[in-house]
PDB file of C-alpha atoms in Angstrom:
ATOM      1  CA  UNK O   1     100.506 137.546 306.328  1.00 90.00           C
ATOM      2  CA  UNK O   2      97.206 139.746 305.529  1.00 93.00           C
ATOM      3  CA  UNK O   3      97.484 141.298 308.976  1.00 94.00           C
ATOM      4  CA  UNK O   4     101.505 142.719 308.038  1.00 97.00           C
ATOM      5  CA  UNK O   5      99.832 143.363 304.404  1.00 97.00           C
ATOM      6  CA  UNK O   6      97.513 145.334 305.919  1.00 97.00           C
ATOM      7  CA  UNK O   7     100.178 147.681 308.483  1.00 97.00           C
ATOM      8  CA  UNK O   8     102.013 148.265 305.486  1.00 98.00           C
ATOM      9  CA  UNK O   9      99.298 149.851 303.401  1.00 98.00           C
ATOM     10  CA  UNK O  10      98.273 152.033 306.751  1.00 98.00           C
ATOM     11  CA  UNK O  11     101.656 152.909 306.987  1.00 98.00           C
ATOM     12  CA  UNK O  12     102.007 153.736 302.908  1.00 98.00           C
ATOM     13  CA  UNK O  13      98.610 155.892 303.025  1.00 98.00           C
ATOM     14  CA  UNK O  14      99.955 157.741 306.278  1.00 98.00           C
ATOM     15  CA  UNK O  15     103.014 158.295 304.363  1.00 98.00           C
ATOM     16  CA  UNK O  16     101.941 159.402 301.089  1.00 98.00           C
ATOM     17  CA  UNK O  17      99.218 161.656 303.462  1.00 98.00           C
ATOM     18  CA  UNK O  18     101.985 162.962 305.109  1.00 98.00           C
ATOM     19  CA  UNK O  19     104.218 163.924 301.615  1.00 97.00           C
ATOM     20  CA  UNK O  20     100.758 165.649 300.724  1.00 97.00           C
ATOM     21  CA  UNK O  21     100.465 167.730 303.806  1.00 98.00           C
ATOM     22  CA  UNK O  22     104.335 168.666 303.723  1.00 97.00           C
ATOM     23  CA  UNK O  23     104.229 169.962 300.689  1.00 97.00           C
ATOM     24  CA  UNK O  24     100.909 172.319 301.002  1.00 97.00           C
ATOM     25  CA  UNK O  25     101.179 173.169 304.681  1.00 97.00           C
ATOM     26  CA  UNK O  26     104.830 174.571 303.830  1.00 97.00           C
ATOM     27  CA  UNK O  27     103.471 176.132 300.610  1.00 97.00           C
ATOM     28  CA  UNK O  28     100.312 177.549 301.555  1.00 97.00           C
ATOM     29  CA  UNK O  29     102.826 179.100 304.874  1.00 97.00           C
ATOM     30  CA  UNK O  30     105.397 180.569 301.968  1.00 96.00           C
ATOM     31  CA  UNK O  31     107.876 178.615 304.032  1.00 96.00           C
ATOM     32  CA  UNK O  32     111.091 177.445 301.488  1.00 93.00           C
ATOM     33  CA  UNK O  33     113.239 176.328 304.479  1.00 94.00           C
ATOM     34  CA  UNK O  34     113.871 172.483 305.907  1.00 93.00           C
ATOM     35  CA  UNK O  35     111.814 171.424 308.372  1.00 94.00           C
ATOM     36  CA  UNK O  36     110.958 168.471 310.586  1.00 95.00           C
ATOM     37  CA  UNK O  37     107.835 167.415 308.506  1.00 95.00           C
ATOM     38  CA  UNK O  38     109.629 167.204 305.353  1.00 94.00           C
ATOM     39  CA  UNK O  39     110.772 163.886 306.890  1.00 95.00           C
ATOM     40  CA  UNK O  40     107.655 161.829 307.906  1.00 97.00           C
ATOM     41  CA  UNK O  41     107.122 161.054 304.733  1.00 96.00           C
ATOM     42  CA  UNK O  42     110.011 158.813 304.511  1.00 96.00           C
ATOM     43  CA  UNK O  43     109.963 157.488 307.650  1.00 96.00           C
ATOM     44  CA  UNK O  44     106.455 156.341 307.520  1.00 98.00           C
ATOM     45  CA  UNK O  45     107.183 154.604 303.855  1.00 98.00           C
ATOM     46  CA  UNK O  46     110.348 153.200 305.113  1.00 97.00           C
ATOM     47  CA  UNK O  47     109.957 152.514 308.786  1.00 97.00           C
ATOM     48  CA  UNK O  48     106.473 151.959 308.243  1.00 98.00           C
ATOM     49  CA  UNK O  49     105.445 150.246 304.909  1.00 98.00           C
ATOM     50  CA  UNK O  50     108.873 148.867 303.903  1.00 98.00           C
ATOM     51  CA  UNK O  51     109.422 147.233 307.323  1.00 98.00           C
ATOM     52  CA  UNK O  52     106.158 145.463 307.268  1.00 98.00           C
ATOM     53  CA  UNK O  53     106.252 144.105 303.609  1.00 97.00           C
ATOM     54  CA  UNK O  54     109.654 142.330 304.996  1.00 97.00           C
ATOM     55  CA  UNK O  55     107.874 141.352 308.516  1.00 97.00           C
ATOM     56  CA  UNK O  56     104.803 139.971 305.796  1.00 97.00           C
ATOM     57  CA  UNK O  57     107.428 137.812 303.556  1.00 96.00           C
ATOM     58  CA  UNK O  58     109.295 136.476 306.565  1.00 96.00           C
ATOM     59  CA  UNK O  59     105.428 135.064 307.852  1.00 95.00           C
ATOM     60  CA  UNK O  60     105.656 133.014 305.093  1.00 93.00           C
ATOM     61  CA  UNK O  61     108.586 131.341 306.025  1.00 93.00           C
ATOM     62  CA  UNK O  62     108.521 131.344 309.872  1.00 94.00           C
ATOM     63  CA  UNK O  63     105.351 131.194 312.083  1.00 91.00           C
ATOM     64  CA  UNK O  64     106.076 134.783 313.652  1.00 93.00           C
ATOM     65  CA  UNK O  65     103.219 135.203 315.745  1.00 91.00           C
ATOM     66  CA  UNK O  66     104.047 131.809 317.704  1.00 92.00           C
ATOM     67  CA  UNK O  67     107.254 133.158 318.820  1.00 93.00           C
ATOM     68  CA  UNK O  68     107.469 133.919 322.317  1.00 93.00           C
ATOM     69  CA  UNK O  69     107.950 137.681 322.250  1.00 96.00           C
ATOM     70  CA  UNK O  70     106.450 138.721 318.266  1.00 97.00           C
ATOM     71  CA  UNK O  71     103.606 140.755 320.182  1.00 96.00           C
ATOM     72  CA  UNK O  72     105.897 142.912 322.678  1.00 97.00           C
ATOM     73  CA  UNK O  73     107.538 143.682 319.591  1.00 98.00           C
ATOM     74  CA  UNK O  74     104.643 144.559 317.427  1.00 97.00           C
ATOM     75  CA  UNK O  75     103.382 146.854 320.572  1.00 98.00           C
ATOM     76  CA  UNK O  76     106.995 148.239 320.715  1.00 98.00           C
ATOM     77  CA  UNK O  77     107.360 149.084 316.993  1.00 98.00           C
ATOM     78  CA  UNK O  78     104.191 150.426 315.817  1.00 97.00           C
ATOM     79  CA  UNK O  79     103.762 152.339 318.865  1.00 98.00           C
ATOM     80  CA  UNK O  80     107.144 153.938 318.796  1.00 98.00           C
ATOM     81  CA  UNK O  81     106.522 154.388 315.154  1.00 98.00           C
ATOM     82  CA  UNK O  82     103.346 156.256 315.293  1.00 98.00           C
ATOM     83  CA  UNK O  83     104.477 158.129 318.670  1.00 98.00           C
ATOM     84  CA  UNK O  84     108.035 159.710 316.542  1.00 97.00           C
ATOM     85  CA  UNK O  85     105.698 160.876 313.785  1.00 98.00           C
ATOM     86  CA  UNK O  86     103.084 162.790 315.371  1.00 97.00           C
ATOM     87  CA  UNK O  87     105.825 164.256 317.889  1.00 97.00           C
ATOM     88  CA  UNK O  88     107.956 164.905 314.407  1.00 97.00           C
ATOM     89  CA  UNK O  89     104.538 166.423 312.539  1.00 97.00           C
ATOM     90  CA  UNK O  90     104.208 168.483 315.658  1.00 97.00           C
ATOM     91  CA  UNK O  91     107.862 169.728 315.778  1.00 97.00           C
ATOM     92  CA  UNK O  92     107.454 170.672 312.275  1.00 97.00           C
ATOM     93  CA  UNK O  93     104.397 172.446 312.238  1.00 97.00           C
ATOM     94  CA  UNK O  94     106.008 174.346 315.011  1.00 97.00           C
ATOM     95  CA  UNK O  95     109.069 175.426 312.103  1.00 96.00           C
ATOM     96  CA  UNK O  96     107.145 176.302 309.489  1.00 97.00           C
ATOM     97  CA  UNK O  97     104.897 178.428 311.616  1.00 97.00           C
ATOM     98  CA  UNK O  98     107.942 179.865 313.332  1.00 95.00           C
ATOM     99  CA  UNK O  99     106.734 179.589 316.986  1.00 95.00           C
ATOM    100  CA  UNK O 100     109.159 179.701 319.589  1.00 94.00           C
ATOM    101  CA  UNK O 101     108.873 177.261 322.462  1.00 95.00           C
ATOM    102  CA  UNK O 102     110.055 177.491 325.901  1.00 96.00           C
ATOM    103  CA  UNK O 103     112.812 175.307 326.617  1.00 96.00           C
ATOM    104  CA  UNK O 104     111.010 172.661 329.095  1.00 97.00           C
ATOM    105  CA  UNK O 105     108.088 172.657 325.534  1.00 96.00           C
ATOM    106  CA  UNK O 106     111.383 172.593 323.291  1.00 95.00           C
ATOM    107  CA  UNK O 107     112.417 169.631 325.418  1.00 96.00           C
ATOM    108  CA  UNK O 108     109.409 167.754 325.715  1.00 97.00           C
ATOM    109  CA  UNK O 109     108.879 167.631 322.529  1.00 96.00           C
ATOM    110  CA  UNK O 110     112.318 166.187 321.973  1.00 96.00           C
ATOM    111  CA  UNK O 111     111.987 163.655 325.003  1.00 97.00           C
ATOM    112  CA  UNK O 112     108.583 162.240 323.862  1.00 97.00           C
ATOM    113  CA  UNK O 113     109.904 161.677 320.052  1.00 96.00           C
ATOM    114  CA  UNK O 114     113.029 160.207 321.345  1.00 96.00           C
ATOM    115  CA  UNK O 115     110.733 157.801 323.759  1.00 98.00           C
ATOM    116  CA  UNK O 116     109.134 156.627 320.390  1.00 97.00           C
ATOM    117  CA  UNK O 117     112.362 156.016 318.431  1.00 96.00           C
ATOM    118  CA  UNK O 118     113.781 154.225 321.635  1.00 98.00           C
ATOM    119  CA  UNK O 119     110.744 151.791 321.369  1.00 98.00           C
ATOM    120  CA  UNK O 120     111.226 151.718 317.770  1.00 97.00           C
ATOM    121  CA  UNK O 121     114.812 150.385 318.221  1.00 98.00           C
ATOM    122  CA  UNK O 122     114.170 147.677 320.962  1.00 98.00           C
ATOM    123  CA  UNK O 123     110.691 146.032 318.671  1.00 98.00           C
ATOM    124  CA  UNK O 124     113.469 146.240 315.899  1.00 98.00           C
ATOM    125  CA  UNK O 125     116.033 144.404 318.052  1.00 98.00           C
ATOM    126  CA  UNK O 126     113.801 141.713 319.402  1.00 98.00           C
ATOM    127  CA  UNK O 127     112.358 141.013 315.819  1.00 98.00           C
ATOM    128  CA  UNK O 128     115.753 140.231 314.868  1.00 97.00           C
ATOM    129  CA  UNK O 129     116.393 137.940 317.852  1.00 97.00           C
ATOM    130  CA  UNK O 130     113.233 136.326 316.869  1.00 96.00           C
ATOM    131  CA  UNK O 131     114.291 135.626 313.347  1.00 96.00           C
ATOM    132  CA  UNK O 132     117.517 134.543 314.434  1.00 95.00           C
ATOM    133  CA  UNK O 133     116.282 131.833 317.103  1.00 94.00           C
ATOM    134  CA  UNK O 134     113.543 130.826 314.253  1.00 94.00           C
ATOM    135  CA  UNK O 135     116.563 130.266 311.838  1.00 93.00           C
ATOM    136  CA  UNK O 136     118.319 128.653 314.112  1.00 92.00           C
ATOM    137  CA  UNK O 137     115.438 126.067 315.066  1.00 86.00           C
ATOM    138  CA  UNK O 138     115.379 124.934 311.469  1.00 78.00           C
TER     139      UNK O 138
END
């Protein structure tokens, strides 16, 4: 459980770190509009430190690291986590500095952060298949 404790305060420092850094790269750069970065914040508290205080109270209950596939889905999640956030920190730098990007940039930058959401999405869907065969066990 200390080990899911412990990704969820990484993920609620790199959070609130990211709020902080919104708020006075955008103002110290005069820029009012929305942008990209404005959003890490709460996908790093939610998808981040919100996911693993529920991954750390189902530990007590189930014995999540025995199951067959709990560490392809801990790769899966916190890298595809971490990978969305710096591609979405970079996108948004890019707005609120106003630099254009060439198309093949503009879509590489799209194509890596959608890589991290997809590996996001399949950690999220094994962990549920997990629980559910744990459940069912019982």
């Amino acid at each position: 459980m200390k080990r899911y404790l412990n990704w969820s305060i990484f993920y609620a420092f790199a959070g609130l770190a990211a709020g902080v850094f919104y708020r006075e790269f955008t103002k110290i750069n005069q820029f009012t509009n929305i942008s990209t970065l404005g959003k890490v914040h709460g996908h790093l508290l939610l998808l981040g430190m919100v996911m693993f205080l529920i991954v750390a109270l189902f530990s007590t209950k189930f014995d999540l690291e025995q199951a067959k596939h709990f560490s392809l889905f801990m790769i899966l999640y916190n890298g595809g986590l971490i990978l969305s956030a710096i591609m979405m920190i970079i996108r948004g730098i890019l707005q609120v500095k106003a630099i254009a990007l060439s198309a093949m940039a503009n879509g590489m930058i799209s194509g890596i952060a959608g890589l991290g959401h997809m590996a996001m999405g399949i950690g999220l869907l094994i962990f549920l298949f997990i629980l559910r065969k744990l459940a069912s066990d019982q």
